[in-house]
Amino acid sequence: MGVELLDGIGWTAISFFVSPILWLAILVSFLLSMRRVKRERNLFRSRTRSKRTDVFETLVPGLVVGLVLSVISLSLKLTVSSEFLMAFTVLTFLILLTGVVRFNLPLWPLVVMAGLTWFVADDRIDGLSEVSVTHWLLLAVLSLAAELMLLVWRGKKNLSPSLVLSKRGRYIGGLASNKLWLIPLVVLVPGSSLEQWIPQWTFPEFVPVVVFLPIGFSFLFTGQLPAQLMRPLVQGRLISFLSAVVLALGAFLTEQAAWLYGLPALLLVHIVLHQRTKRWNRSQTPVFLNGKRGVVILGTLPEKPASEMGLVPGEAIYKVNGEFVESEKAFYEAIQRHKPYLRLEVMNHNGDVRFAQRAFYEQDHHDLGIVFVSEPGNKRTKIRMLQ
């Protein structure tokens, strides 16, 4: 028993590190972080966090969720063929290679592979048809569960400030969530299926193998604060997850292959619910817009005076030492006139006012650590229109 356990752990570890998905995801995550830092510097002359935080975000939360879901997968004996595993990996690799975060959803390769079994008559895809429909749908359930868990846990964290243009040409702030999570899920592959590809090796009856599920989440919060908009986003994912559970239970209880036709419908439901929330977000009056509330805060830099004063995104600095300000320029001009003490009247989204105050030092002028809604620092930066 101990030898079998060590053998299984060995195969799992090998499949984890030799998977091209792991290394491509790390590369894509690093490139996305470079693009984020460059854009933040062009817009606000400063980055909000280092590049390595994006790579950390891709790997660590996904690993935690993957461990939990792998226990469920192994307890349910989720089994796929080597052909299934290879086709899923190739399709996932191609999607990840595009570098577009929102395209990374395991339902896409599952739907494409299901389509191959329906419309293509070829001996080379017989291995796909050998996988139980229940296990097809169980993989969809676990991938949607992973997305739901990560959205609740990490969806509001480490957001990046951004700017868009209104139809009237005004600058509107937003908080961008452009996350790529990589979930390692352990599934079982029959040893006989692997021996067809590597006949010189002898495998146990079932081999635990890691299949990587890249999951992307892309959203620009403009109409509401992230905490408010996260509710409909999570509700949409919950509906998708429960729909997948119903399909998997139906396939398990009836043993009918027709339940697999629910995969495209499941993907459509997922996309429609996400787009509905996105349209509702864009239809709302922008939160991050300078005006009667004062100059709006998009973010604060860590370990800077703004963080120590408790300033948070979505609040607006209404007055500086009793003087109303409505732009970043007016704000800094006001604090220069009122040295050496800084007393801010800060208004939240609901119109409630609180006070934040501290001593002001000469070096603080360019180092308060506040990211405001303002014109981009680099005038050549391309700003897209808010539709």
CSV table of C-alpha atoms in Angstrom, one decimal, residues 29-332:
chain,number,residue,atom,x,y,z
A,29,SER,CA,1.1,36.1,-16.1
A,30,PHE,CA,4.5,37.8,-16.1
A,31,LEU,CA,3.8,39.5,-19.4
A,32,LEU,CA,0.4,40.6,-18.2
A,33,SER,CA,2.1,42.1,-15.1
A,34,MET,CA,4.6,44.0,-17.3
A,35,ARG,CA,1.7,45.4,-19.4
A,36,ARG,CA,-0.2,46.4,-16.2
A,37,VAL,CA,2.8,48.2,-14.7
A,38,LYS,CA,3.5,50.0,-18.0
A,39,ARG,CA,-0.1,51.2,-18.3
A,40,GLU,CA,-0.2,52.3,-14.6
A,41,ARG,CA,3.0,54.4,-15.1
A,42,ASN,CA,1.6,55.9,-18.3
A,43,LEU,CA,-1.7,56.8,-16.6
A,44,PHE,CA,-0.7,57.7,-13.1
A,45,ARG,CA,3.2,58.0,-13.1
A,46,SER,CA,3.4,55.2,-10.6
A,47,ARG,CA,2.7,51.5,-10.3
A,48,THR,CA,0.4,50.2,-7.5
A,49,ARG,CA,2.3,47.0,-6.9
A,50,SER,CA,5.2,44.9,-8.2
A,51,LYS,CA,5.1,42.5,-11.1
A,52,ARG,CA,5.7,39.4,-8.9
A,53,THR,CA,2.3,39.9,-7.2
A,54,ASP,CA,0.5,38.9,-10.4
A,55,VAL,CA,2.5,35.7,-10.7
A,56,PHE,CA,1.8,35.0,-7.0
A,57,GLU,CA,-1.9,35.6,-7.8
A,58,THR,CA,-1.8,33.1,-10.7
A,59,LEU,CA,-0.2,30.3,-8.8
A,60,VAL,CA,-0.9,30.4,-5.0
A,61,PRO,CA,-4.7,30.8,-4.8
A,62,GLY,CA,-5.2,28.3,-7.6
A,63,LEU,CA,-3.0,25.8,-5.9
A,64,VAL,CA,-5.0,26.1,-2.7
A,65,VAL,CA,-8.3,25.6,-4.5
A,66,GLY,CA,-6.8,22.8,-6.6
A,67,LEU,CA,-5.8,20.9,-3.5
A,68,VAL,CA,-9.4,21.1,-2.2
A,69,LEU,CA,-11.0,20.1,-5.5
A,70,SER,CA,-8.5,17.3,-6.1
A,71,VAL,CA,-9.6,15.6,-2.9
A,72,ILE,CA,-13.2,15.7,-4.3
A,73,SER,CA,-12.0,14.5,-7.7
A,74,LEU,CA,-10.2,11.5,-6.3
A,75,SER,CA,-13.0,10.7,-3.9
A,76,LEU,CA,-15.4,10.6,-6.8
A,77,LYS,CA,-12.8,8.7,-9.0
A,78,LEU,CA,-13.0,11.2,-11.8
A,79,THR,CA,-11.4,9.3,-14.7
A,80,VAL,CA,-10.4,10.4,-18.2
A,81,SER,CA,-8.5,8.8,-21.0
A,82,SER,CA,-5.1,9.8,-22.2
A,83,GLU,CA,-6.6,11.0,-25.5
A,84,PHE,CA,-9.0,13.2,-23.5
A,85,LEU,CA,-6.2,14.6,-21.4
A,86,MET,CA,-4.1,15.3,-24.4
A,87,ALA,CA,-6.9,17.0,-26.3
A,88,PHE,CA,-7.9,19.1,-23.3
A,89,THR,CA,-4.2,20.2,-22.7
A,90,VAL,CA,-3.7,21.2,-26.4
A,91,LEU,CA,-6.9,23.3,-26.5
A,92,THR,CA,-6.1,24.9,-23.2
A,93,PHE,CA,-2.6,25.7,-24.3
A,94,LEU,CA,-3.9,27.4,-27.5
A,95,ILE,CA,-6.4,29.5,-25.6
A,96,LEU,CA,-3.7,30.5,-23.0
A,97,LEU,CA,-1.4,31.4,-25.9
A,98,THR,CA,-3.7,34.1,-27.0
A,99,GLY,CA,-2.9,36.1,-23.9
A,100,VAL,CA,-6.5,37.2,-23.5
A,101,VAL,CA,-7.5,36.5,-19.9
A,102,ARG,CA,-11.3,36.3,-20.4
A,103,PHE,CA,-11.0,33.5,-22.9
A,104,ASN,CA,-9.6,31.1,-20.3
A,105,LEU,CA,-12.5,29.1,-19.2
A,106,PRO,CA,-12.4,25.2,-19.1
A,107,LEU,CA,-15.9,25.1,-20.6
A,108,TRP,CA,-14.5,26.2,-23.9
A,109,PRO,CA,-12.2,23.2,-24.6
A,110,LEU,CA,-14.9,20.9,-23.1
A,111,VAL,CA,-17.5,22.1,-25.6
A,112,VAL,CA,-15.0,21.9,-28.5
A,113,MET,CA,-14.1,18.3,-27.6
A,114,ALA,CA,-17.8,17.4,-27.2
A,115,GLY,CA,-18.4,18.8,-30.6
A,116,LEU,CA,-15.7,16.6,-32.0
A,117,THR,CA,-17.3,13.5,-30.7
A,118,TRP,CA,-20.7,14.5,-32.2
A,119,PHE,CA,-19.6,15.6,-35.7
A,120,VAL,CA,-16.3,14.0,-36.4
A,121,ALA,CA,-16.0,10.3,-37.3
A,122,ASP,CA,-12.4,9.4,-36.8
A,123,ASP,CA,-10.7,6.5,-34.9
A,124,ARG,CA,-8.2,9.0,-33.4
A,125,ILE,CA,-10.9,10.5,-31.2
A,126,ASP,CA,-12.4,7.3,-30.0
A,127,GLY,CA,-10.6,7.9,-26.7
A,128,LEU,CA,-12.8,11.0,-26.1
A,129,SER,CA,-16.0,8.9,-26.4
A,130,GLU,CA,-14.7,6.3,-24.0
A,131,VAL,CA,-14.9,8.9,-21.1
A,132,SER,CA,-18.2,8.7,-19.2
A,133,VAL,CA,-20.6,11.6,-19.8
A,134,THR,CA,-20.8,11.9,-16.0
A,135,HIS,CA,-17.1,12.5,-15.8
A,136,TRP,CA,-17.2,15.1,-18.6
A,137,LEU,CA,-19.8,17.0,-16.7
A,138,LEU,CA,-18.1,16.4,-13.3
A,139,LEU,CA,-15.0,18.2,-14.8
A,140,ALA,CA,-17.2,21.1,-15.8
A,141,VAL,CA,-18.7,21.2,-12.2
A,142,LEU,CA,-15.3,21.3,-10.6
A,143,SER,CA,-14.0,24.0,-13.0
A,144,LEU,CA,-17.0,26.2,-12.2
A,145,ALA,CA,-16.6,25.5,-8.5
A,146,ALA,CA,-13.0,26.7,-8.8
A,147,GLU,CA,-14.1,29.9,-10.5
A,148,LEU,CA,-16.8,30.6,-8.0
A,149,MET,CA,-14.4,30.0,-5.0
A,150,LEU,CA,-11.7,32.2,-6.5
A,151,LEU,CA,-14.1,35.0,-7.4
A,152,VAL,CA,-15.4,35.1,-3.9
A,153,TRP,CA,-12.0,34.9,-2.3
A,154,ARG,CA,-9.8,36.9,-4.7
A,155,GLY,CA,-12.1,38.8,-7.1
A,156,LYS,CA,-11.9,42.1,-5.2
A,157,LYS,CA,-8.2,42.0,-4.3
A,158,ASN,CA,-5.3,43.7,-6.0
A,159,LEU,CA,-7.3,45.7,-8.4
A,160,SER,CA,-5.5,48.0,-10.9
A,161,PRO,CA,-6.7,51.7,-11.3
A,162,SER,CA,-7.5,52.6,-14.9
A,163,LEU,CA,-9.1,55.4,-17.0
A,164,VAL,CA,-11.8,55.4,-19.7
A,165,LEU,CA,-13.4,58.3,-21.6
A,166,SER,CA,-17.1,59.2,-21.3
A,167,LYS,CA,-19.1,60.0,-24.5
A,168,ARG,CA,-18.6,63.7,-23.5
A,169,GLY,CA,-14.9,63.3,-23.4
A,170,ARG,CA,-14.5,63.3,-19.6
A,171,TYR,CA,-12.1,61.0,-17.8
A,172,ILE,CA,-13.8,58.3,-15.8
A,173,GLY,CA,-11.8,56.1,-13.3
A,174,GLY,CA,-12.2,52.4,-12.9
A,175,LEU,CA,-10.8,49.5,-11.0
A,176,ALA,CA,-9.6,46.7,-13.4
A,177,SER,CA,-9.6,43.1,-12.3
A,178,ASN,CA,-7.6,41.1,-14.9
A,179,LYS,CA,-6.7,37.9,-13.2
A,180,LEU,CA,-5.4,34.6,-14.4
A,181,TRP,CA,-5.7,31.7,-11.9
A,182,LEU,CA,-4.1,28.3,-12.6
A,183,ILE,CA,-5.9,25.3,-10.8
A,184,PRO,CA,-4.0,22.0,-10.7
A,185,LEU,CA,-6.7,19.2,-10.6
A,186,VAL,CA,-5.7,15.6,-10.0
A,187,VAL,CA,-7.7,13.1,-12.1
A,188,LEU,CA,-7.3,9.4,-12.8
A,189,VAL,CA,-6.1,8.0,-16.1
A,190,PRO,CA,-6.2,4.3,-16.8
A,191,GLY,CA,-2.7,2.8,-17.1
A,192,SER,CA,-3.7,0.8,-20.2
A,193,SER,CA,-4.6,4.1,-21.9
A,194,LEU,CA,-1.1,5.5,-21.1
A,195,GLU,CA,0.6,2.3,-22.3
A,196,GLN,CA,-0.8,2.9,-25.8
A,197,TRP,CA,1.3,6.0,-26.0
A,198,ILE,CA,4.3,4.8,-24.0
A,199,PRO,CA,4.4,1.0,-24.6
A,200,GLN,CA,7.9,0.6,-23.1
A,201,TRP,CA,6.7,1.7,-19.6
A,202,THR,CA,4.5,-0.2,-17.2
A,203,PHE,CA,1.8,1.7,-15.4
A,204,PRO,CA,-0.5,0.8,-12.5
A,205,GLU,CA,-4.2,0.3,-13.2
A,206,PHE,CA,-5.0,4.0,-12.6
A,207,VAL,CA,-2.5,6.8,-12.6
A,208,PRO,CA,-3.2,10.1,-10.8
A,209,VAL,CA,-2.3,12.9,-13.2
A,210,VAL,CA,-2.5,16.7,-12.9
A,211,VAL,CA,-4.7,18.5,-15.4
A,212,PHE,CA,-4.3,22.3,-15.3
A,213,LEU,CA,-7.4,24.5,-15.5
A,214,PRO,CA,-6.5,28.1,-16.3
A,215,ILE,CA,-9.4,30.4,-15.3
A,216,GLY,CA,-9.5,34.0,-16.3
A,217,PHE,CA,-11.5,36.9,-14.9
A,218,SER,CA,-11.6,40.3,-16.5
A,219,PHE,CA,-13.8,43.2,-15.4
A,220,LEU,CA,-13.6,47.0,-15.1
A,221,PHE,CA,-15.6,48.3,-12.2
A,222,THR,CA,-16.9,51.8,-13.0
A,223,GLY,CA,-20.6,52.0,-12.2
A,224,GLN,CA,-20.4,50.6,-8.7
A,225,LEU,CA,-17.8,49.7,-6.1
A,226,PRO,CA,-16.3,46.2,-6.5
A,227,ALA,CA,-18.0,45.0,-3.3
A,228,GLN,CA,-21.4,45.9,-4.7
A,229,LEU,CA,-20.8,44.6,-8.2
A,230,MET,CA,-19.3,41.3,-7.0
A,231,ARG,CA,-22.7,40.2,-5.8
A,232,PRO,CA,-24.3,39.8,-9.2
A,233,LEU,CA,-21.0,38.4,-10.6
A,234,VAL,CA,-20.9,35.7,-7.9
A,235,GLN,CA,-24.6,35.0,-8.3
A,236,GLY,CA,-24.1,34.4,-12.1
A,237,ARG,CA,-21.3,32.0,-11.4
A,238,LEU,CA,-23.4,30.2,-8.8
A,239,ILE,CA,-26.2,29.8,-11.3
A,240,SER,CA,-23.7,28.3,-13.8
A,241,PHE,CA,-22.3,26.0,-11.1
A,242,LEU,CA,-25.7,24.7,-10.0
A,243,SER,CA,-26.8,24.1,-13.6
A,244,ALA,CA,-23.7,22.0,-14.1
A,245,VAL,CA,-24.5,20.0,-11.0
A,246,VAL,CA,-28.0,19.3,-12.3
A,247,LEU,CA,-26.5,18.1,-15.6
A,248,ALA,CA,-24.0,15.9,-13.9
A,249,LEU,CA,-26.6,14.4,-11.6
A,250,GLY,CA,-28.9,13.7,-14.5
A,251,ALA,CA,-26.1,11.9,-16.4
A,252,PHE,CA,-25.2,9.9,-13.3
A,253,LEU,CA,-28.8,8.8,-12.5
A,254,THR,CA,-30.0,8.1,-16.0
A,255,GLU,CA,-26.7,7.1,-17.7
A,256,GLN,CA,-27.8,8.8,-20.9
A,257,ALA,CA,-25.2,10.4,-23.2
A,258,ALA,CA,-27.7,13.1,-24.2
A,259,TRP,CA,-26.9,15.1,-21.0
A,260,LEU,CA,-23.6,16.1,-22.7
A,261,TYR,CA,-25.6,18.3,-25.0
A,262,GLY,CA,-26.1,20.6,-22.0
A,263,LEU,CA,-22.4,21.7,-22.2
A,264,PRO,CA,-23.0,24.4,-24.9
A,265,ALA,CA,-26.0,25.6,-23.1
A,266,LEU,CA,-24.0,25.8,-19.9
A,267,LEU,CA,-21.3,27.9,-21.6
A,268,LEU,CA,-24.0,30.2,-23.1
A,269,VAL,CA,-25.6,30.7,-19.7
A,270,HIS,CA,-22.2,31.6,-18.2
A,271,ILE,CA,-21.4,34.2,-20.9
A,272,VAL,CA,-24.9,35.8,-20.9
A,273,LEU,CA,-24.9,36.2,-17.1
A,274,HIS,CA,-21.5,37.8,-17.2
A,275,GLN,CA,-22.4,40.2,-20.0
A,276,ARG,CA,-25.6,41.1,-18.3
A,277,THR,CA,-23.7,42.3,-15.2
A,278,LYS,CA,-21.2,44.1,-17.5
A,279,ARG,CA,-24.0,46.0,-19.3
A,280,TRP,CA,-25.6,47.0,-15.9
A,281,ASN,CA,-22.2,48.2,-14.7
A,282,ARG,CA,-21.8,50.5,-17.7
A,283,SER,CA,-25.3,51.8,-17.5
A,284,GLN,CA,-24.8,53.2,-14.0
A,285,THR,CA,-23.6,56.7,-13.2
A,286,PRO,CA,-19.8,56.4,-12.8
A,287,VAL,CA,-18.6,56.2,-9.2
A,288,PHE,CA,-15.1,57.4,-10.1
A,289,LEU,CA,-15.9,60.8,-11.6
A,290,ASN,CA,-14.7,64.1,-10.3
A,291,GLY,CA,-17.4,66.7,-9.5
A,292,LYS,CA,-19.6,67.8,-6.7
A,293,ARG,CA,-18.1,65.2,-4.3
A,294,GLY,CA,-14.6,66.6,-5.0
A,295,VAL,CA,-11.6,64.7,-6.5
A,296,VAL,CA,-12.1,61.0,-6.5
A,297,ILE,CA,-9.6,58.5,-5.1
A,298,LEU,CA,-8.9,55.5,-7.4
A,299,GLY,CA,-6.3,53.9,-5.2
A,300,THR,CA,-3.6,54.3,-2.6
A,301,LEU,CA,0.0,53.1,-2.6
A,302,PRO,CA,1.1,50.8,0.2
A,303,GLU,CA,3.2,52.2,3.0
A,304,LYS,CA,2.4,55.8,2.0
A,305,PRO,CA,0.8,58.6,4.0
A,306,ALA,CA,-2.6,58.1,2.2
A,307,SER,CA,-2.8,54.5,3.4
A,308,GLU,CA,-1.9,55.6,6.9
A,309,MET,CA,-4.8,58.1,6.8
A,310,GLY,CA,-7.2,55.3,5.9
A,311,LEU,CA,-8.1,56.7,2.4
A,312,VAL,CA,-9.8,54.1,0.2
A,313,PRO,CA,-10.9,53.8,-3.5
A,314,GLY,CA,-14.3,55.3,-4.2
A,315,GLU,CA,-14.0,58.1,-1.6
A,316,ALA,CA,-13.6,61.7,-2.7
A,317,ILE,CA,-11.5,64.4,-1.1
A,318,TYR,CA,-14.1,67.1,-0.7
A,319,LYS,CA,-12.1,69.8,1.1
A,320,VAL,CA,-8.5,70.5,2.1
A,321,ASN,CA,-8.4,72.6,5.3
A,322,GLY,CA,-11.8,73.9,4.5
A,323,GLU,CA,-11.1,74.7,0.8
A,324,PHE,CA,-13.2,72.8,-1.8
A,325,VAL,CA,-11.2,70.9,-4.5
A,326,GLU,CA,-12.4,69.2,-7.6
A,327,SER,CA,-9.2,68.1,-9.4
A,328,GLU,CA,-5.8,66.6,-8.6
A,329,LYS,CA,-4.2,70.0,-9.5
A,330,ALA,CA,-6.5,71.9,-7.1
A,331,PHE,CA,-5.8,69.3,-4.4
A,332,TYR,CA,-2.0,69.7,-4.5
